[in-house]
Coordinates of N, CA, C and O in Angstrom, one line a residue:
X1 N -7.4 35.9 23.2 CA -6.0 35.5 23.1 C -5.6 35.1 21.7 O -6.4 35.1 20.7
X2 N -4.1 34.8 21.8 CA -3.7 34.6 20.0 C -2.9 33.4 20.4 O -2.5 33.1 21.5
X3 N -2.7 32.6 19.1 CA -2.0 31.7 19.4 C -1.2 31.9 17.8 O -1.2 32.8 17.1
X4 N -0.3 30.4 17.6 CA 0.5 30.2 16.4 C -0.7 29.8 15.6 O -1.8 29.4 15.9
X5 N -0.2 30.1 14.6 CA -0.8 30.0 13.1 C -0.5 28.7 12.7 O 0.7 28.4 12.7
X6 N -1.4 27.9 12.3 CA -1.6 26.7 11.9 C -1.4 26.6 9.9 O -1.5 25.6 9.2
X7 N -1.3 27.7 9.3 CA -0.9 27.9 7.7 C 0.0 29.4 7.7 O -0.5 30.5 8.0
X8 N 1.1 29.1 7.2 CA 1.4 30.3 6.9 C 1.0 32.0 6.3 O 0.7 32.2 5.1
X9 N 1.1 32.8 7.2 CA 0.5 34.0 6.9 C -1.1 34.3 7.1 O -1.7 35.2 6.6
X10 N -1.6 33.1 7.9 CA -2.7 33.4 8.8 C -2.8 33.4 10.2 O -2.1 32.7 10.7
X11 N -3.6 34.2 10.9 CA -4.0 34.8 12.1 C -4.5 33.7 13.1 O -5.7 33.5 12.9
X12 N -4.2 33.2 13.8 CA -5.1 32.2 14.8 C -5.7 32.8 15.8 O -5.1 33.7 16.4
X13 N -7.4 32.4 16.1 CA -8.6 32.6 16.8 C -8.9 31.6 17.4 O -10.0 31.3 16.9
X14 N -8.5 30.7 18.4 CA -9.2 30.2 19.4 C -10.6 30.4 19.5 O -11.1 31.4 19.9
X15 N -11.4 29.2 19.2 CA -12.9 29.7 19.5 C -13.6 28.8 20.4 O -13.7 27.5 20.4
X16 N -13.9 29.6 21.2 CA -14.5 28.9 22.5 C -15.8 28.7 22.7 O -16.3 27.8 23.3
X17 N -16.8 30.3 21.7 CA -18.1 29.9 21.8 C -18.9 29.9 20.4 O -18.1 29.8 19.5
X18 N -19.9 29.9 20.0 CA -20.6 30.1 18.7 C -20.0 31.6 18.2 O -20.1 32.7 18.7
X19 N -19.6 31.1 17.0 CA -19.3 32.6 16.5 C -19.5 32.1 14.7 O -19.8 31.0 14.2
X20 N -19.2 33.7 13.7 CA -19.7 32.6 12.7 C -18.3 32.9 11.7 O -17.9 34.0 11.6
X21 N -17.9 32.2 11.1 CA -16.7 31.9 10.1 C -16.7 32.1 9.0 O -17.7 31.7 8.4
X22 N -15.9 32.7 8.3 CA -16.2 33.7 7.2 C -16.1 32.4 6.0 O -15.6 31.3 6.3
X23 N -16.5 32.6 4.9 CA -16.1 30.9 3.9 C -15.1 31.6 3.1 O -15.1 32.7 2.5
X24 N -13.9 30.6 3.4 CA -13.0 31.0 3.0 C -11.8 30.8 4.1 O -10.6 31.2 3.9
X25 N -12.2 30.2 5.2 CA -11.8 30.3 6.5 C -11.1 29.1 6.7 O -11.4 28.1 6.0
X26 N -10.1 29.1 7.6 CA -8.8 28.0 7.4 C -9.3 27.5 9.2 O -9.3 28.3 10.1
X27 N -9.7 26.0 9.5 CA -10.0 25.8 10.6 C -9.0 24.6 10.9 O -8.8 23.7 10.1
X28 N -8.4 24.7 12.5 CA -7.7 23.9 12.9 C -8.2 23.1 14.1 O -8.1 23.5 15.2
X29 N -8.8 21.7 13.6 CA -9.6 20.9 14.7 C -8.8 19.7 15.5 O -9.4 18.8 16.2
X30 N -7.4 19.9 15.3 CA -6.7 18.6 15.6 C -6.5 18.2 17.1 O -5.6 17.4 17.4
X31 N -7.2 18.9 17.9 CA -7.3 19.0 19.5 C -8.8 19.5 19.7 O -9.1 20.2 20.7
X32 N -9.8 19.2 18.8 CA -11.3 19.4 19.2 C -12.3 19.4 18.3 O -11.8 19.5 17.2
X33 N -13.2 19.4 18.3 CA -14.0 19.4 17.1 C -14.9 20.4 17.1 O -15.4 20.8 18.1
X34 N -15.2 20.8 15.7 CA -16.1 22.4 15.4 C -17.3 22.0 14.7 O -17.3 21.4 13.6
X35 N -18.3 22.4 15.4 CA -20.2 21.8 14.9 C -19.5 23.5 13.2 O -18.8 24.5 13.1
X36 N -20.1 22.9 12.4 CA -20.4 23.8 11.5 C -21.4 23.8 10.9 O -21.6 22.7 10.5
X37 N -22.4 24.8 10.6 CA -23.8 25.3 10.5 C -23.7 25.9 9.2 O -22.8 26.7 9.3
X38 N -24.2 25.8 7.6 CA -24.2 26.4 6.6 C -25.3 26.5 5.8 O -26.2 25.6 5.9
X39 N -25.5 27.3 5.2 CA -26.9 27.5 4.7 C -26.7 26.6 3.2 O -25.8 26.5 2.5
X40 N -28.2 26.2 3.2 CA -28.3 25.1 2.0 C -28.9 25.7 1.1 O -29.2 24.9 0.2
X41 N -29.3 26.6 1.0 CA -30.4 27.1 -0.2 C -30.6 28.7 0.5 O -30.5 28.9 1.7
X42 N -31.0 29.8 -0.7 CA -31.1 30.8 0.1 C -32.6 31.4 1.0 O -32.7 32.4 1.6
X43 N -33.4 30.3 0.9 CA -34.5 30.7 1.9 C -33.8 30.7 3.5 O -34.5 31.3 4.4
X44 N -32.6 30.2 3.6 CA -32.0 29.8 5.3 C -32.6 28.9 5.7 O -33.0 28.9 6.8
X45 N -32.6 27.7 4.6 CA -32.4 26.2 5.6 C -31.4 26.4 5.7 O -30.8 27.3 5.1
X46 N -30.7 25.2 7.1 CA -29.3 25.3 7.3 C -28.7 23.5 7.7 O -29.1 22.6 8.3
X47 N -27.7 23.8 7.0 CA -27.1 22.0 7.4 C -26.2 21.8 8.4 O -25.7 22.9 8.7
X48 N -25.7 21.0 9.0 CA -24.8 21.1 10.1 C -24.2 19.8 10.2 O -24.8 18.8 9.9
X49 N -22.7 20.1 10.7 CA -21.7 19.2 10.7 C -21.0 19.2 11.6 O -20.8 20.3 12.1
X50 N -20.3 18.0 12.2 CA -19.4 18.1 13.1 C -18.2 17.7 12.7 O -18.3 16.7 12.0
X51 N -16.7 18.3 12.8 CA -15.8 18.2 12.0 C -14.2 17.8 12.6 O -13.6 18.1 11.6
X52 N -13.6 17.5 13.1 CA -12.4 16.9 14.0 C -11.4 16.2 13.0 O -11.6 15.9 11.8
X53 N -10.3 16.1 13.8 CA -9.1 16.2 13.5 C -8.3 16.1 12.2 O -7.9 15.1 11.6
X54 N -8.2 17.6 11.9 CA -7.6 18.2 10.4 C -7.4 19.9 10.6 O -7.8 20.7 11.4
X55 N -6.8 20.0 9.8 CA -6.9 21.1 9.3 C -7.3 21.2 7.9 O -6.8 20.6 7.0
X56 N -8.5 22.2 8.0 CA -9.3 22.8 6.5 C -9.8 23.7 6.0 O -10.3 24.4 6.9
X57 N -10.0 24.2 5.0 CA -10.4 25.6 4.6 C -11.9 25.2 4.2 O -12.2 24.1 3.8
X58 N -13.0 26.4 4.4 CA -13.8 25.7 4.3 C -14.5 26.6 3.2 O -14.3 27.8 3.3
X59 N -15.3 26.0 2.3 CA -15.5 26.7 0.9 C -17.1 26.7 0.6 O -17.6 25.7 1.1
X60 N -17.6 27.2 0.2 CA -19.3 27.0 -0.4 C -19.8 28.3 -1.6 O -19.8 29.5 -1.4
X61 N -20.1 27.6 -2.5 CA -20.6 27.7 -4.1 C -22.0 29.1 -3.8 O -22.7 29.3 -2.8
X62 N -21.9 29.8 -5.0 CA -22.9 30.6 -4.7 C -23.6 30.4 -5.7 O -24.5 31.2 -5.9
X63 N -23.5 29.5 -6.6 CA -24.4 29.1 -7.9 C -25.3 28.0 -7.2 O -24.9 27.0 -6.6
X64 N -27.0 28.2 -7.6 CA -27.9 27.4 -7.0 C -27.5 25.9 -7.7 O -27.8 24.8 -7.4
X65 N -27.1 26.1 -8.3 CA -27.1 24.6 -9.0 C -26.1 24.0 -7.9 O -26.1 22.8 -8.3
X66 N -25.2 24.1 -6.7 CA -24.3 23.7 -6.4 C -25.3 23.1 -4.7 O -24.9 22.5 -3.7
X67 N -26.4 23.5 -4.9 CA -27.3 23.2 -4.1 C -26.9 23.3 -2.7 O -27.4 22.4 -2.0
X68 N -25.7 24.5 -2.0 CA -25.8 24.2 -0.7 C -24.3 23.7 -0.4 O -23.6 24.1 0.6
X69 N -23.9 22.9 -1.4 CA -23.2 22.5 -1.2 C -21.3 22.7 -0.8 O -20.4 23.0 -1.5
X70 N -21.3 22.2 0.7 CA -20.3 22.9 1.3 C -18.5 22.0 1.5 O -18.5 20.9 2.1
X71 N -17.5 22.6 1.0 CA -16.8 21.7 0.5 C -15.7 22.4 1.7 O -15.5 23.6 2.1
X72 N -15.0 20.9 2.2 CA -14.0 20.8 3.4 C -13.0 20.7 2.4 O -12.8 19.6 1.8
X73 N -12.2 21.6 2.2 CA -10.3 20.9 1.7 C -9.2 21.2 2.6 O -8.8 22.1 3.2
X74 N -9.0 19.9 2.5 CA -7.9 19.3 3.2 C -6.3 20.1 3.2 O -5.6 20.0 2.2
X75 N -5.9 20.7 4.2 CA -4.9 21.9 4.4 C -3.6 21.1 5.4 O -3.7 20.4 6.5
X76 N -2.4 21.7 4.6 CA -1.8 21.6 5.8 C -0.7 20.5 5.6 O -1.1 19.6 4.9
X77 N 0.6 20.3 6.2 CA 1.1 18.8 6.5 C 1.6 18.5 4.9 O 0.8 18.4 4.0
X78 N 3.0 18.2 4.9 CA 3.7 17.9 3.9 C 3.8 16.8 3.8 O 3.7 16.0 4.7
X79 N 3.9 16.5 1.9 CA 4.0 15.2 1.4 C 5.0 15.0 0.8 O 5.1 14.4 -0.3
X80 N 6.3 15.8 1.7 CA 8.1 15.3 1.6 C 8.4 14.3 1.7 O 9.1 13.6 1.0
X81 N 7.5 13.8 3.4 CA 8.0 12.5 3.5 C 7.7 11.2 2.8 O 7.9 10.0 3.3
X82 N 7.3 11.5 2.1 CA 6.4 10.4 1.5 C 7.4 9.5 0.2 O 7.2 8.4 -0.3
X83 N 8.8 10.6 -0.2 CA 9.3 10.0 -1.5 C 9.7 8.9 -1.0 O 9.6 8.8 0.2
X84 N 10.1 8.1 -1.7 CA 11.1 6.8 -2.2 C 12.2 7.3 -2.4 O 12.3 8.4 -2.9
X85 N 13.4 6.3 -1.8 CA 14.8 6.3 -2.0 C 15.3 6.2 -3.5 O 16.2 6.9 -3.9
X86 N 14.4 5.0 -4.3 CA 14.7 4.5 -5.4 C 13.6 5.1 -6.6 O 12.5 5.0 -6.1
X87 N 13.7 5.4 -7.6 CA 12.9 6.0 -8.2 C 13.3 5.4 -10.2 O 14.4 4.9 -10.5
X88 N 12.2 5.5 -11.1 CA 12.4 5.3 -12.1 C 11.9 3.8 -12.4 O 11.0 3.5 -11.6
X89 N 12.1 2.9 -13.0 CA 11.5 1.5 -13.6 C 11.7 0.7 -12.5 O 11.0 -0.3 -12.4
X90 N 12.7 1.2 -11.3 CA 13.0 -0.2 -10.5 C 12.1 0.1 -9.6 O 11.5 -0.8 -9.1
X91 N 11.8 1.3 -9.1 CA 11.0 1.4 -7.8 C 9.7 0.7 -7.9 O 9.1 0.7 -9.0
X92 N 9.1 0.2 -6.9 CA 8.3 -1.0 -6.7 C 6.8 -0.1 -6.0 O 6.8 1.1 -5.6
X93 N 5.9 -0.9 -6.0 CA 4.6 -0.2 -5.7 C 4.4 -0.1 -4.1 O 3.9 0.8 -3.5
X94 N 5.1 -1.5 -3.6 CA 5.4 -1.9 -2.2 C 6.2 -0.5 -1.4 O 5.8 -0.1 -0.3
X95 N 7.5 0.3 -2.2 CA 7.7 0.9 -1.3 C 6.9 2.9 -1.0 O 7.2 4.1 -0.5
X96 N 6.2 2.4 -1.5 CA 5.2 3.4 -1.2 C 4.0 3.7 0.4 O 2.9 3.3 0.6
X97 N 4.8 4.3 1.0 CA 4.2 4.1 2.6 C 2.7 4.2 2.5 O 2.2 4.6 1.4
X98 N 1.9 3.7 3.6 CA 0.1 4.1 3.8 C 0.5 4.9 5.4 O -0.1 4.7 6.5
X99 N 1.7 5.8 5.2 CA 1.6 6.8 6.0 C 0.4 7.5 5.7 O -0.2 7.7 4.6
X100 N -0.1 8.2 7.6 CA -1.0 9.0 7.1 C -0.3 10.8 6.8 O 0.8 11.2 7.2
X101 N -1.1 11.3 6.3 CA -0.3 12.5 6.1 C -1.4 13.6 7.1 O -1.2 14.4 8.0
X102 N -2.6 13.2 6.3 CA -3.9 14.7 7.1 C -5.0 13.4 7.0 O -4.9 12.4 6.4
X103 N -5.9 13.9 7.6 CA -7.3 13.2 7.6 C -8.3 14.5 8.3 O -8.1 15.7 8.7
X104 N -9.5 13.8 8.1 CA -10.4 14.7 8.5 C -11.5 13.7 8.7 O -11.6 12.9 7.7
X105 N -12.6 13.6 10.1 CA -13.5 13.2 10.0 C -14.8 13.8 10.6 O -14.8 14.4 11.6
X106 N -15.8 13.5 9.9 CA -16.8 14.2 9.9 C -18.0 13.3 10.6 O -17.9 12.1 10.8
X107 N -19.1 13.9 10.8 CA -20.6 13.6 10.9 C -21.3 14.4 10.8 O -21.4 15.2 11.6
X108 N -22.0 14.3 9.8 CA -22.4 15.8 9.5 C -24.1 15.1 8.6 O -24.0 14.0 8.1
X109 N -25.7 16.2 8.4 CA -26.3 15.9 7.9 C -26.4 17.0 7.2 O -26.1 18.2 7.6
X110 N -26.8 16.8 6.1 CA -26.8 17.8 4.7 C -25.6 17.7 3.4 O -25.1 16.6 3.1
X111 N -25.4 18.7 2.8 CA -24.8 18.5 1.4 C -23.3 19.1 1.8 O -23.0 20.3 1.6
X112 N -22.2 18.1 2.4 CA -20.7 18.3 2.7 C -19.8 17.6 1.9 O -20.0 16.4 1.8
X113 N -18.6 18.3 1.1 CA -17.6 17.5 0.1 C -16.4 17.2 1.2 O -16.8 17.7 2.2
X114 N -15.6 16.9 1.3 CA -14.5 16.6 1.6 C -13.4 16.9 0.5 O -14.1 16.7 -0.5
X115 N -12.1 17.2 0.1 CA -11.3 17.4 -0.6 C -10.3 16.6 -0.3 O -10.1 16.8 0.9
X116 N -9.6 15.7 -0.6 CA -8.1 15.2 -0.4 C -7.1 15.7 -1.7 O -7.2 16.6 -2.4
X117 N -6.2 14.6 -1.6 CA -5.0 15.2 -2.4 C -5.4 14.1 -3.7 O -4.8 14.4 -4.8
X118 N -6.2 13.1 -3.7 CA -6.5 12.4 -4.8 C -8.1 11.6 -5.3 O -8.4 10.9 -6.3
X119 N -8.8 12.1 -4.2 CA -10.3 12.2 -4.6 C -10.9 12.7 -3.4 O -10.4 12.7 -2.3
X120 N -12.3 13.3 -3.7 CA -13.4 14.0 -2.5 C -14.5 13.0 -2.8 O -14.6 12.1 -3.6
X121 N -15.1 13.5 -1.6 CA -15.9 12.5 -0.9 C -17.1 13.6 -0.4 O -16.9 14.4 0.4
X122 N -18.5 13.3 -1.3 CA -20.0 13.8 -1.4 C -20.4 13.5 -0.3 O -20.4 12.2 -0.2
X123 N -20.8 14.1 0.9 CA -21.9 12.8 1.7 C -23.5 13.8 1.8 O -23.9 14.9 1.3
X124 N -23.9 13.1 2.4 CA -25.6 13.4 2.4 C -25.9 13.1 3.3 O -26.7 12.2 3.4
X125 N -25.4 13.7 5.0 CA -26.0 12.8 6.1 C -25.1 11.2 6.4 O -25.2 10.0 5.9
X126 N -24.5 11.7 7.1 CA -23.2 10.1 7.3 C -22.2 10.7 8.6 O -21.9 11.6 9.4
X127 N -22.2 9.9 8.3 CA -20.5 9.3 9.4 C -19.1 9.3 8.3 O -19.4 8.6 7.3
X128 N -18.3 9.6 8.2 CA -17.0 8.8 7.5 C -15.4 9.8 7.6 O -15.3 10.7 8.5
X129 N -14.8 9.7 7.0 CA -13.5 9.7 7.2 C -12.4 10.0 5.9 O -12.3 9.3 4.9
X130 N -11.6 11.4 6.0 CA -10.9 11.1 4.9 C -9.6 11.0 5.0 O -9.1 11.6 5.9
X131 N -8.8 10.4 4.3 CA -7.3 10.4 5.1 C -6.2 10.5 3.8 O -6.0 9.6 2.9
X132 N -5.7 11.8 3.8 CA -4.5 11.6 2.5 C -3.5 11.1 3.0 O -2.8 11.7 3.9
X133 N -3.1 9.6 2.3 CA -1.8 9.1 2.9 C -0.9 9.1 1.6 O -1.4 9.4 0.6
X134 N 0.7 8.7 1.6 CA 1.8 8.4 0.8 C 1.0 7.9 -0.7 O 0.9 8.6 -1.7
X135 N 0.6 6.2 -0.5 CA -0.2 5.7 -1.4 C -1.4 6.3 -2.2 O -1.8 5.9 -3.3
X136 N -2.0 7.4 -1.5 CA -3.6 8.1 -2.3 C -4.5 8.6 -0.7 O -4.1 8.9 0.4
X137 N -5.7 8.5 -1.5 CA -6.4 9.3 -0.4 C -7.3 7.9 0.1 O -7.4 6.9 -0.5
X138 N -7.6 8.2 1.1 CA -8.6 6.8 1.5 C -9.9 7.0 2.1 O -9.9 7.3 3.3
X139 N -11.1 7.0 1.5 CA -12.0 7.2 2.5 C -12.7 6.4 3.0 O -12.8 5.5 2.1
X140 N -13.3 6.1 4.3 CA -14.1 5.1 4.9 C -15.3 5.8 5.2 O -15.3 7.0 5.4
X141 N -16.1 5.0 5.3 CA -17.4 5.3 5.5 C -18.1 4.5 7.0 O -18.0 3.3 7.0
X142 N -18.7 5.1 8.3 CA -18.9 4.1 8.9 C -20.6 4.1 8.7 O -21.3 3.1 9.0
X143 N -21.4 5.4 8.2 CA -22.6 4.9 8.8 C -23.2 5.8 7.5 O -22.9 7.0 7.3
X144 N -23.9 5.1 6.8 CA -24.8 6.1 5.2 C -24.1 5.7 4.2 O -23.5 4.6 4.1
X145 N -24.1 6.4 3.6 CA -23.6 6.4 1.8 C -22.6 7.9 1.6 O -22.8 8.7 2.5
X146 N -21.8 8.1 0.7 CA -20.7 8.3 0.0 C -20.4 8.4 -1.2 O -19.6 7.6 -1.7
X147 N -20.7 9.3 -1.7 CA -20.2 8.8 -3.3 C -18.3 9.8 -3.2 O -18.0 10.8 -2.5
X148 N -17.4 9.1 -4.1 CA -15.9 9.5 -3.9 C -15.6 9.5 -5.7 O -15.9 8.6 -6.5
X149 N -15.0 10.5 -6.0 CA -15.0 11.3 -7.0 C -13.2 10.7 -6.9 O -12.6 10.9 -5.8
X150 N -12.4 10.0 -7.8 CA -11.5 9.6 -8.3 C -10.6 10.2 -9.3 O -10.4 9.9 -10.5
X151 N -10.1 11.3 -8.6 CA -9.5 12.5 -9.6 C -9.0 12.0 -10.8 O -9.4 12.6 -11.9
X152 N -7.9 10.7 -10.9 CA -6.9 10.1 -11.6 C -7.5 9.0 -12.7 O -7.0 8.8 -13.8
X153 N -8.8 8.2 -12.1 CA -9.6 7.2 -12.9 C -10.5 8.6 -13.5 O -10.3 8.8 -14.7
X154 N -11.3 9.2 -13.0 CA -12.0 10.2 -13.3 C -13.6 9.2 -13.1 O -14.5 9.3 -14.0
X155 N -13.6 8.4 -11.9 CA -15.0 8.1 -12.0 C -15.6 8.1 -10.2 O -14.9 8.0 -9.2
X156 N -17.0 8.3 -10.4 CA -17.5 8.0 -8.7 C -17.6 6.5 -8.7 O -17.7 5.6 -9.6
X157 N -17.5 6.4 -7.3 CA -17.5 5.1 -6.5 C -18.6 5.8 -5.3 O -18.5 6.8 -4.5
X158 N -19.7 4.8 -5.4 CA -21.0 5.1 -4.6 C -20.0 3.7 -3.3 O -19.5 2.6 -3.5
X159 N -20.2 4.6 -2.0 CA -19.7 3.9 -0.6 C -21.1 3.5 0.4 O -22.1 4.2 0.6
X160 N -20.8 2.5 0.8 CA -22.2 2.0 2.0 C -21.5 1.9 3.4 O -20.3 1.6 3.5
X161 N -22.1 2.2 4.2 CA -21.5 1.6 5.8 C -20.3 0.8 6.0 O -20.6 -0.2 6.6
X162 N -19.5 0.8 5.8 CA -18.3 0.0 6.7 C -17.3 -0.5 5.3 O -16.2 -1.1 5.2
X163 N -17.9 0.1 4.5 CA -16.9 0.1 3.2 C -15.3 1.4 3.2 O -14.9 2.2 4.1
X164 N -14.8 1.2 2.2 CA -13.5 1.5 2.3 C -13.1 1.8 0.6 O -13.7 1.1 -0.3
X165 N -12.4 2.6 0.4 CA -11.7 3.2 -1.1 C -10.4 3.8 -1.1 O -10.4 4.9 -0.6
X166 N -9.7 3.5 -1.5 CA -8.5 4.3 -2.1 C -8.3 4.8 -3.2 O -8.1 4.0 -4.2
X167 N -8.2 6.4 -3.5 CA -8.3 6.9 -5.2 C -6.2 6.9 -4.9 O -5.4 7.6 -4.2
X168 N -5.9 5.6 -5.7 CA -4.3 5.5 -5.6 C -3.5 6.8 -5.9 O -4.2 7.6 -6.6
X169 N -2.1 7.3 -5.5 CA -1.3 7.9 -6.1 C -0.7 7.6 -7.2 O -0.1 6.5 -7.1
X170 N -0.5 8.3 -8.6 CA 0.4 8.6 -9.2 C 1.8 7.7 -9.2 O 2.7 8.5 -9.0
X171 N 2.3 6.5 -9.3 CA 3.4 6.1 -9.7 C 4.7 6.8 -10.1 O 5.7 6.2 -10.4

């Protein structure tokens, strides 16, 4: 069967059983979640992740130096609503919503990035969460470690269990 297209000018595939996804592939999990299976090195180890509610394209490096590493970006869902009425010296930091816009959360063991709209998020085997809202991106972490790449500061922030970060928006 076919359904609506979740990005403009792509095809929607309902997948019901194991099949395999080309990289480069736009996945829509916001009603279920998709185990994803990726090779980490080219002997065919393979890492695996479980991935729910987002839409994302999903990407992986063919340079060994990139070790495997398989990168989720965050697709989808407009950041119209997000302006301010008032704009220029008077507008205030307060009126900047912590609407959510997209999130994506994962559990996944092996080498997975996450992409938002204002920092990605490394994990290594974890639990966590990424959520681009109005204010920046936010990631939480519930169970491992994290490290979150700060597009705007340009620095990592190493994350532990039940910790929390925001890479702010742009003023």
């Amino acid at each position: 069967g076919s359904g609506r297209a979740s990005q403009k000018g792509i095809s929607f595939v309902p997948l019901s059983q194991a099949r395999q996804v080309p990289v480069g592939s736009f996945l829509d999990t916001r009603k279920g979640t998709v185990r994803l299976q990726s090779a980490s090195n080219r002997a065919g180890d393979r890492q695996t992740g479980d991935f729910l509610s987002s839409i994302f394209q999903v990407k992986q490096s063919r340079k060994r130096s990139a070790k495997g590493l398989t990168d989720l970006v965050l697709k989808g869902a407009s950041f119209n609503r997000c302006r301010t009425g008032r704009r220029g010296k008077g507008a205030s930091a307060a009126q900047v919503s912590r609407r959510t816009i997209r999130r994506l959360r994962g559990n996944a063991k092996g080498r997975f990035r996450t992409r938002g709209r204002y920092s990605s998020a490394t994990v290594r085997g974890t639990r966590w969460e990424t959520r681009d809202r109005c204010d920046g991106t936010l990631t939480k972490v519930r169970r491992g470690r994290v490290v979150v790449r700060d597009f705007r500061r340009k620095r990592n922030i190493l994350l532990t269990a039940g910790k929390s970060y925001l890479a702010k928006a742009p003023r």
